[in-house]
PDB file of C-alpha atoms in Angstrom:
ATOM      1  CA  MET A   1     105.889 -44.732  57.521  1.00 47.00           C
ATOM      2  CA  LYS A   2     105.575 -45.148  53.743  1.00 49.00           C
ATOM      3  CA  LYS A   3     101.888 -44.218  53.813  1.00 49.00           C
ATOM      4  CA  ILE A   4     102.605 -41.063  55.767  1.00 49.00           C
ATOM      5  CA  ILE A   5     105.259 -40.027  53.307  1.00 46.00           C
ATOM      6  CA  ALA A   6     102.892 -40.702  50.362  1.00 45.00           C
ATOM      7  CA  ILE A   7     100.239 -38.576  51.859  1.00 42.00           C
ATOM      8  CA  MET A   8     102.682 -35.729  52.466  1.00 45.00           C
ATOM      9  CA  ILE A   9     103.824 -35.888  48.875  1.00 41.00           C
ATOM     10  CA  VAL A  10     100.207 -35.659  47.552  1.00 39.00           C
ATOM     11  CA  ALA A  11      99.551 -32.705  49.881  1.00 41.00           C
ATOM     12  CA  ALA A  12     102.620 -30.946  48.620  1.00 41.00           C
ATOM     13  CA  MET A  13     101.518 -31.524  45.012  1.00 42.00           C
ATOM     14  CA  LEU A  14      98.106 -30.018  45.730  1.00 40.00           C
ATOM     15  CA  LEU A  15      99.681 -26.997  47.287  1.00 44.00           C
ATOM     16  CA  ALA A  16     101.879 -26.501  44.256  1.00 41.00           C
ATOM     17  CA  VAL A  17      98.939 -26.186  41.846  1.00 39.00           C
ATOM     18  CA  PRO A  18      98.852 -22.599  40.598  1.00 41.00           C
ATOM     19  CA  ILE A  19      95.719 -20.599  41.227  1.00 38.00           C
ATOM     20  CA  THR A  20      94.923 -17.949  38.668  1.00 42.00           C
ATOM     21  CA  ALA A  21      93.209 -14.914  40.127  1.00 51.00           C
ATOM     22  CA  GLN A  22      90.650 -13.047  38.025  1.00 66.00           C
ATOM     23  CA  ALA A  23      91.424  -9.484  37.234  1.00 88.00           C
ATOM     24  CA  ALA A  24      88.566  -6.925  37.396  1.00 92.00           C
ATOM     25  CA  SER A  25      88.079  -5.069  34.120  1.00 93.00           C
ATOM     26  CA  ALA A  26      85.773  -2.698  32.397  1.00 95.00           C
ATOM     27  CA  SER A  27      85.205  -1.442  28.895  1.00 96.00           C
ATOM     28  CA  LEU A  28      82.992   0.845  26.802  1.00 97.00           C
ATOM     29  CA  THR A  29      81.960  -0.196  23.255  1.00 97.00           C
ATOM     30  CA  GLY A  30      80.019   1.603  20.579  1.00 97.00           C
ATOM     31  CA  PRO A  31      79.409   1.945  16.825  1.00 97.00           C
ATOM     32  CA  ASP A  32      82.278   2.054  14.364  1.00 97.00           C
ATOM     33  CA  VAL A  33      80.752   4.905  12.216  1.00 97.00           C
ATOM     34  CA  ILE A  34      78.905   8.025  13.462  1.00 97.00           C
ATOM     35  CA  ARG A  35      77.396  10.967  11.603  1.00 97.00           C
ATOM     36  CA  ALA A  36      75.834  14.270  12.693  1.00 97.00           C
ATOM     37  CA  GLY A  37      72.227  13.614  13.770  1.00 96.00           C
ATOM     38  CA  ASP A  38      72.727   9.904  14.487  1.00 97.00           C
ATOM     39  CA  THR A  39      71.300   8.240  17.530  1.00 98.00           C
ATOM     40  CA  ILE A  40      74.044   5.940  18.901  1.00 98.00           C
ATOM     41  CA  THR A  41      74.176   3.399  21.720  1.00 98.00           C
ATOM     42  CA  LEU A  42      77.259   2.539  23.783  1.00 98.00           C
ATOM     43  CA  THR A  43      77.535  -0.444  26.104  1.00 98.00           C
ATOM     44  CA  PHE A  44      79.349  -0.376  29.482  1.00 97.00           C
ATOM     45  CA  ARG A  45      80.790  -3.731  30.436  1.00 96.00           C
ATOM     46  CA  ALA A  46      82.545  -5.001  33.582  1.00 96.00           C
ATOM     47  CA  GLY A  47      83.611  -8.291  34.968  1.00 94.00           C
ATOM     48  CA  GLY A  48      86.522 -10.353  36.367  1.00 93.00           C
ATOM     49  CA  GLY A  49      84.945 -11.784  39.501  1.00 93.00           C
ATOM     50  CA  ILE A  50      83.255  -8.618  40.639  1.00 95.00           C
ATOM     51  CA  VAL A  51      80.151  -8.273  42.788  1.00 95.00           C
ATOM     52  CA  GLY A  52      79.808  -4.471  42.479  1.00 96.00           C
ATOM     53  CA  CYS A  53      80.757  -1.603  40.190  1.00 95.00           C
ATOM     54  CA  ARG A  54      80.549   2.181  40.303  1.00 96.00           C
ATOM     55  CA  GLY A  55      81.068   4.060  36.986  1.00 96.00           C
ATOM     56  CA  VAL A  56      81.307   7.757  36.335  1.00 97.00           C
ATOM     57  CA  LEU A  57      80.238   8.745  32.818  1.00 97.00           C
ATOM     58  CA  LYS A  58      82.083  11.608  31.053  1.00 98.00           C
ATOM     59  CA  TYR A  59      81.324  13.212  27.668  1.00 98.00           C
ATOM     60  CA  GLU A  60      81.138  16.613  26.029  1.00 98.00           C
ATOM     61  CA  SER A  61      77.603  18.010  26.108  1.00 97.00           C
ATOM     62  CA  SER A  62      78.505  20.306  23.134  1.00 97.00           C
ATOM     63  CA  GLN A  63      78.901  17.104  21.033  1.00 98.00           C
ATOM     64  CA  LEU A  64      76.490  14.592  22.426  1.00 98.00           C
ATOM     65  CA  GLN A  65      73.047  14.813  23.958  1.00 98.00           C
ATOM     66  CA  LEU A  66      72.364  12.037  26.476  1.00 98.00           C
ATOM     67  CA  GLN A  67      69.076  10.304  25.713  1.00 97.00           C
ATOM     68  CA  SER A  68      68.922   7.432  28.190  1.00 97.00           C
ATOM     69  CA  ILE A  69      70.866   5.025  30.367  1.00 97.00           C
ATOM     70  CA  THR A  70      69.149   1.681  30.624  1.00 96.00           C
ATOM     71  CA  PRO A  71      70.226  -1.407  32.657  1.00 96.00           C
ATOM     72  CA  ALA A  72      71.410  -4.377  30.638  1.00 96.00           C
ATOM     73  CA  ILE A  73      71.878  -6.922  33.434  1.00 94.00           C
ATOM     74  CA  GLY A  74      69.255  -8.585  35.599  1.00 90.00           C
ATOM     75  CA  GLY A  75      68.785 -11.330  38.119  1.00 90.00           C
ATOM     76  CA  ALA A  76      70.375 -10.618  41.469  1.00 91.00           C
ATOM     77  CA  TRP A  77      72.201  -7.617  40.015  1.00 95.00           C
ATOM     78  CA  LYS A  78      70.614  -4.173  40.568  1.00 96.00           C
ATOM     79  CA  VAL A  79      71.576  -1.126  38.600  1.00 96.00           C
ATOM     80  CA  ASP A  80      70.964   2.403  39.979  1.00 96.00           C
ATOM     81  CA  ILE A  81      71.534   5.465  37.793  1.00 96.00           C
ATOM     82  CA  SER A  82      71.909   8.981  39.191  1.00 95.00           C
ATOM     83  CA  GLY A  83      72.880  11.635  36.694  1.00 94.00           C
ATOM     84  CA  ASN A  84      76.226  10.460  35.255  1.00 95.00           C
ATOM     85  CA  ILE A  85      76.887   7.962  38.028  1.00 97.00           C
ATOM     86  CA  ILE A  86      76.083   4.252  37.402  1.00 97.00           C
ATOM     87  CA  MET A  87      75.963   1.816  40.336  1.00 97.00           C
ATOM     88  CA  ALA A  88      75.654  -1.956  39.702  1.00 96.00           C
ATOM     89  CA  THR A  89      75.578  -4.430  42.683  1.00 96.00           C
ATOM     90  CA  ASP A  90      75.052  -8.095  43.150  1.00 94.00           C
ATOM     91  CA  GLU A  91      72.952  -7.802  46.296  1.00 88.00           C
ATOM     92  CA  THR A  92      73.386 -11.496  47.227  1.00 90.00           C
ATOM     93  CA  LEU A  93      77.204 -11.495  46.687  1.00 89.00           C
ATOM     94  CA  GLU A  94      76.675 -14.931  45.150  1.00 92.00           C
ATOM     95  CA  ASN A  95      76.620 -14.044  41.397  1.00 92.00           C
ATOM     96  CA  PRO A  96      79.983 -12.478  40.560  1.00 94.00           C
ATOM     97  CA  LEU A  97      80.652 -11.711  36.922  1.00 93.00           C
ATOM     98  CA  PRO A  98      83.502 -13.967  35.721  1.00 90.00           C
ATOM     99  CA  ASP A  99      83.860 -12.182  32.412  1.00 91.00           C
ATOM    100  CA  GLU A 100      82.964  -8.714  31.170  1.00 94.00           C
ATOM    101  CA  SER A 101      79.143  -8.543  30.947  1.00 95.00           C
ATOM    102  CA  ALA A 102      76.898  -5.686  29.731  1.00 96.00           C
ATOM    103  CA  ILE A 103      76.002  -3.530  32.707  1.00 96.00           C
ATOM    104  CA  CYS A 104      74.009  -0.824  30.937  1.00 97.00           C
ATOM    105  CA  ASN A 105      73.354   0.737  27.518  1.00 98.00           C
ATOM    106  CA  ILE A 106      73.924   4.485  27.029  1.00 98.00           C
ATOM    107  CA  THR A 107      72.130   6.232  24.174  1.00 98.00           C
ATOM    108  CA  PHE A 108      73.215   9.621  22.759  1.00 98.00           C
ATOM    109  CA  LYS A 109      72.200  11.808  19.904  1.00 98.00           C
ATOM    110  CA  VAL A 110      75.142  13.228  17.869  1.00 98.00           C
ATOM    111  CA  LEU A 111      74.721  16.966  17.571  1.00 98.00           C
ATOM    112  CA  ASP A 112      75.350  18.992  14.420  1.00 97.00           C
ATOM    113  CA  LEU A 113      79.081  18.356  14.242  1.00 97.00           C
ATOM    114  CA  ALA A 114      81.311  18.919  11.227  1.00 97.00           C
ATOM    115  CA  PRO A 115      82.805  15.862   9.543  1.00 97.00           C
ATOM    116  CA  GLY A 116      86.236  15.092  11.040  1.00 97.00           C
ATOM    117  CA  THR A 117      85.222  16.150  14.583  1.00 98.00           C
ATOM    118  CA  THR A 118      86.528  13.738  17.250  1.00 98.00           C
ATOM    119  CA  VAL A 119      83.907  12.500  19.717  1.00 98.00           C
ATOM    120  CA  SER A 120      84.901  10.797  22.982  1.00 98.00           C
ATOM    121  CA  VAL A 121      82.987   9.132  25.831  1.00 98.00           C
ATOM    122  CA  SER A 122      84.649   7.566  28.822  1.00 98.00           C
ATOM    123  CA  ILE A 123      83.740   5.790  32.077  1.00 97.00           C
ATOM    124  CA  SER A 124      86.068   5.636  35.135  1.00 96.00           C
ATOM    125  CA  ALA A 125      85.086   2.617  37.227  1.00 95.00           C
ATOM    126  CA  THR A 126      85.711   1.362  40.744  1.00 95.00           C
ATOM    127  CA  MET A 127      84.886  -2.376  41.055  1.00 94.00           C
ATOM    128  CA  THR A 128      84.444  -4.564  44.095  1.00 94.00           C
ATOM    129  CA  THR A 129      85.795  -8.077  43.736  1.00 91.00           C
ATOM    130  CA  THR A 130      84.564 -11.301  45.409  1.00 86.00           C
ATOM    131  CA  GLU A 131      87.347 -10.733  48.020  1.00 84.00           C
ATOM    132  CA  LEU A 132      85.596  -7.425  48.789  1.00 81.00           C
ATOM    133  CA  THR A 133      88.647  -5.501  47.652  1.00 86.00           C
ATOM    134  CA  GLU A 134      88.455  -2.563  45.256  1.00 88.00           C
ATOM    135  CA  ALA A 135      89.990  -2.303  41.813  1.00 88.00           C
ATOM    136  CA  GLY A 136      90.130   0.620  39.502  1.00 89.00           C
ATOM    137  CA  GLY A 137      89.453   0.519  35.741  1.00 91.00           C
ATOM    138  CA  GLY A 138      87.240   1.950  33.077  1.00 92.00           C
ATOM    139  CA  GLY A 139      86.804   2.303  29.364  1.00 95.00           C
ATOM    140  CA  SER A 140      86.759   4.849  26.639  1.00 97.00           C
ATOM    141  CA  TRP A 141      85.302   5.117  23.133  1.00 98.00           C
ATOM    142  CA  THR A 142      86.484   7.605  20.502  1.00 98.00           C
ATOM    143  CA  LYS A 143      85.321   8.107  16.925  1.00 98.00           C
ATOM    144  CA  THR A 144      85.584  10.698  14.196  1.00 98.00           C
ATOM    145  CA  VAL A 145      82.382  12.061  12.662  1.00 98.00           C
ATOM    146  CA  SER A 146      81.989  10.810   9.082  1.00 96.00           C
ATOM    147  CA  GLU A 147      80.709  12.666   6.046  1.00 92.00           C
ATOM    148  CA  PRO A 148      76.829  12.681   5.811  1.00 89.00           C
ATOM    149  CA  LEU A 149      75.180  10.075   3.648  1.00 80.00           C
ATOM    150  CA  SER A 150      74.194  11.310   0.175  1.00 77.00           C
ATOM    151  CA  ASP A 151      70.575  11.240  -0.927  1.00 77.00           C
ATOM    152  CA  ASN A 152      71.649  10.848  -4.562  1.00 79.00           C
ATOM    153  CA  ALA A 153      70.525   7.411  -5.633  1.00 81.00           C
ATOM    154  CA  ASN A 154      70.676   8.071  -9.349  1.00 84.00           C
ATOM    155  CA  LEU A 155      72.500   6.006 -11.914  1.00 90.00           C
ATOM    156  CA  GLN A 156      75.136   7.567 -14.096  1.00 85.00           C
ATOM    157  CA  SER A 157      74.798   4.859 -16.770  1.00 87.00           C
ATOM    158  CA  LEU A 158      72.834   1.733 -17.529  1.00 88.00           C
ATOM    159  CA  GLU A 159      73.715  -0.637 -20.383  1.00 84.00           C
ATOM    160  CA  VAL A 160      72.319  -3.942 -21.580  1.00 85.00           C
ATOM    161  CA  SER A 161      74.913  -5.307 -23.991  1.00 80.00           C
ATOM    162  CA  ASN A 162      72.630  -7.963 -25.536  1.00 83.00           C
ATOM    163  CA  ALA A 163      69.441  -5.936 -25.871  1.00 81.00           C
ATOM    164  CA  THR A 164      68.148  -2.422 -26.579  1.00 81.00           C
ATOM    165  CA  ILE A 165      66.281  -0.852 -23.748  1.00 83.00           C
ATOM    166  CA  THR A 166      63.302   1.466 -24.222  1.00 86.00           C
ATOM    167  CA  PRO A 167      63.182   4.327 -23.490  1.00 87.00           C
ATOM    168  CA  ALA A 168      66.770   5.497 -23.775  1.00 84.00           C
ATOM    169  CA  PHE A 169      68.635   5.717 -20.429  1.00 85.00           C
ATOM    170  CA  ASN A 170      67.752   8.682 -18.281  1.00 87.00           C
ATOM    171  CA  PRO A 171      68.757   9.075 -14.567  1.00 84.00           C
ATOM    172  CA  ASN A 172      65.159   9.997 -13.719  1.00 84.00           C
ATOM    173  CA  THR A 173      63.677   6.941 -15.415  1.00 87.00           C
ATOM    174  CA  THR A 174      63.218   3.855 -13.267  1.00 83.00           C
ATOM    175  CA  GLU A 175      61.473   1.388 -15.622  1.00 85.00           C
ATOM    176  CA  TYR A 176      62.633   0.062 -18.964  1.00 85.00           C
ATOM    177  CA  THR A 177      61.526  -2.593 -21.437  1.00 82.00           C
ATOM    178  CA  ALA A 178      63.585  -4.732 -23.800  1.00 78.00           C
ATOM    179  CA  SER A 179      62.757  -7.348 -26.400  1.00 76.00           C
ATOM    180  CA  VAL A 180      65.286 -10.159 -27.119  1.00 79.00           C
ATOM    181  CA  PRO A 181      65.354 -13.223 -29.344  1.00 80.00           C
ATOM    182  CA  PHE A 182      63.723 -16.288 -27.893  1.00 76.00           C
ATOM    183  CA  GLU A 183      67.012 -18.124 -27.348  1.00 79.00           C
ATOM    184  CA  THR A 184      68.328 -15.351 -25.015  1.00 81.00           C
ATOM    185  CA  ASN A 185      68.037 -16.549 -21.502  1.00 83.00           C
ATOM    186  CA  LYS A 186      69.898 -13.830 -19.635  1.00 85.00           C
ATOM    187  CA  LEU A 187      70.426 -10.057 -19.933  1.00 84.00           C
ATOM    188  CA  GLN A 188      73.927  -8.685 -19.742  1.00 85.00           C
ATOM    189  CA  VAL A 189      73.376  -5.663 -17.507  1.00 88.00           C
ATOM    190  CA  SER A 190      75.960  -3.192 -16.224  1.00 87.00           C
ATOM    191  CA  ALA A 191      75.337   0.078 -14.376  1.00 88.00           C
ATOM    192  CA  THR A 192      77.278   2.733 -12.493  1.00 89.00           C
ATOM    193  CA  ALA A 193      76.231   5.144  -9.754  1.00 88.00           C
ATOM    194  CA  GLU A 194      76.196   8.925 -10.130  1.00 81.00           C
ATOM    195  CA  HIS A 195      77.665   9.328  -6.617  1.00 78.00           C
ATOM    196  CA  SER A 196      81.245   8.148  -6.289  1.00 72.00           C
ATOM    197  CA  GLY A 197      80.652   6.578  -2.862  1.00 68.00           C
ATOM    198  CA  ALA A 198      77.475   4.625  -3.890  1.00 77.00           C
ATOM    199  CA  LYS A 199      77.385   0.977  -4.927  1.00 82.00           C
ATOM    200  CA  VAL A 200      75.171  -0.602  -7.524  1.00 84.00           C
ATOM    201  CA  THR A 201      73.942  -4.182  -7.179  1.00 87.00           C
ATOM    202  CA  VAL A 202      72.409  -5.991 -10.128  1.00 84.00           C
ATOM    203  CA  GLY A 203      69.966  -8.715  -9.233  1.00 80.00           C
ATOM    204  CA  SER A 204      69.070 -11.832 -11.216  1.00 81.00           C
ATOM    205  CA  THR A 205      68.823 -11.109 -14.954  1.00 80.00           C
ATOM    206  CA  ALA A 206      67.650 -14.594 -15.950  1.00 83.00           C
ATOM    207  CA  LEU A 207      64.797 -14.623 -18.463  1.00 79.00           C
ATOM    208  CA  ALA A 208      61.777 -16.869 -18.728  1.00 74.00           C
ATOM    209  CA  GLU A 209      59.146 -16.950 -21.467  1.00 70.00           C
ATOM    210  CA  ASN A 210      56.293 -14.420 -20.869  1.00 66.00           C
ATOM    211  CA  ALA A 211      57.958 -13.333 -17.610  1.00 64.00           C
ATOM    212  CA  THR A 212      59.151  -9.933 -16.352  1.00 63.00           C
ATOM    213  CA  THR A 213      62.669  -9.351 -15.046  1.00 60.00           C
ATOM    214  CA  ASP A 214      63.089  -6.564 -12.444  1.00 61.00           C
TER     215      ASP A 214
END
C-alpha cells in the first residue's frame, strides 16, 4: 500500500511541473541611419516553435525601390518569394525555429528624399506552429532620412606647439615638414575640421632619428 501511495505522489508531482509554451513571433530589423541614395538591407525574422511562415511586405514605392529579396535560411527550410509575399516552410515539420531566425534579407534603394522624411517598411505575418495552429504577428521598421554626408574633408587649423611646420598651414596643403631639436621625441599636434560635423583623429606623433612621421 505504501509503494502505491509513493508512486501516486511522484505521478502527481510530474503532472504539476509547469510547461512553458513557445509564442510565435516575428520582427523586421534594419540600419539605424539612412540617407538619400543609400542601399539598405532589412532582415525579416520569425520563430517561437514555428514550422511555417507567410509574410506580406509593405512599403512606399515613392520612397524605396525594391532591389532584391534573398533567402537567409537553409536546410530543410524552403523560402518562396512571389512579389511582396514571402513563404517559408519546414517541409519535414521536424526543424521548428525555437527562437527568431533570419528568414530573408530585403534590399532597397532609398530614393531622393529630403532629410527629415520618415520611411517605413512592415511585414504582416501568419505563422504555423508545431501544433499546426496559426498565429498572427509581424514587424515594422521606421527611420528618418538623415542629412547627406559632406564631402568637405579640409582642416580648419593645424598646429604643432613644439615645432614650426613648413609651409604655413593651408587647407589645400596635405604635406608638411618640421625640424626639431634632437631631444624632442614627440610632436604636440592639434587640428580642427572645417566641417562642424567632421572628426579629426591624430595618429602617432612619436619621433625616431632619421625617420618620417605621417
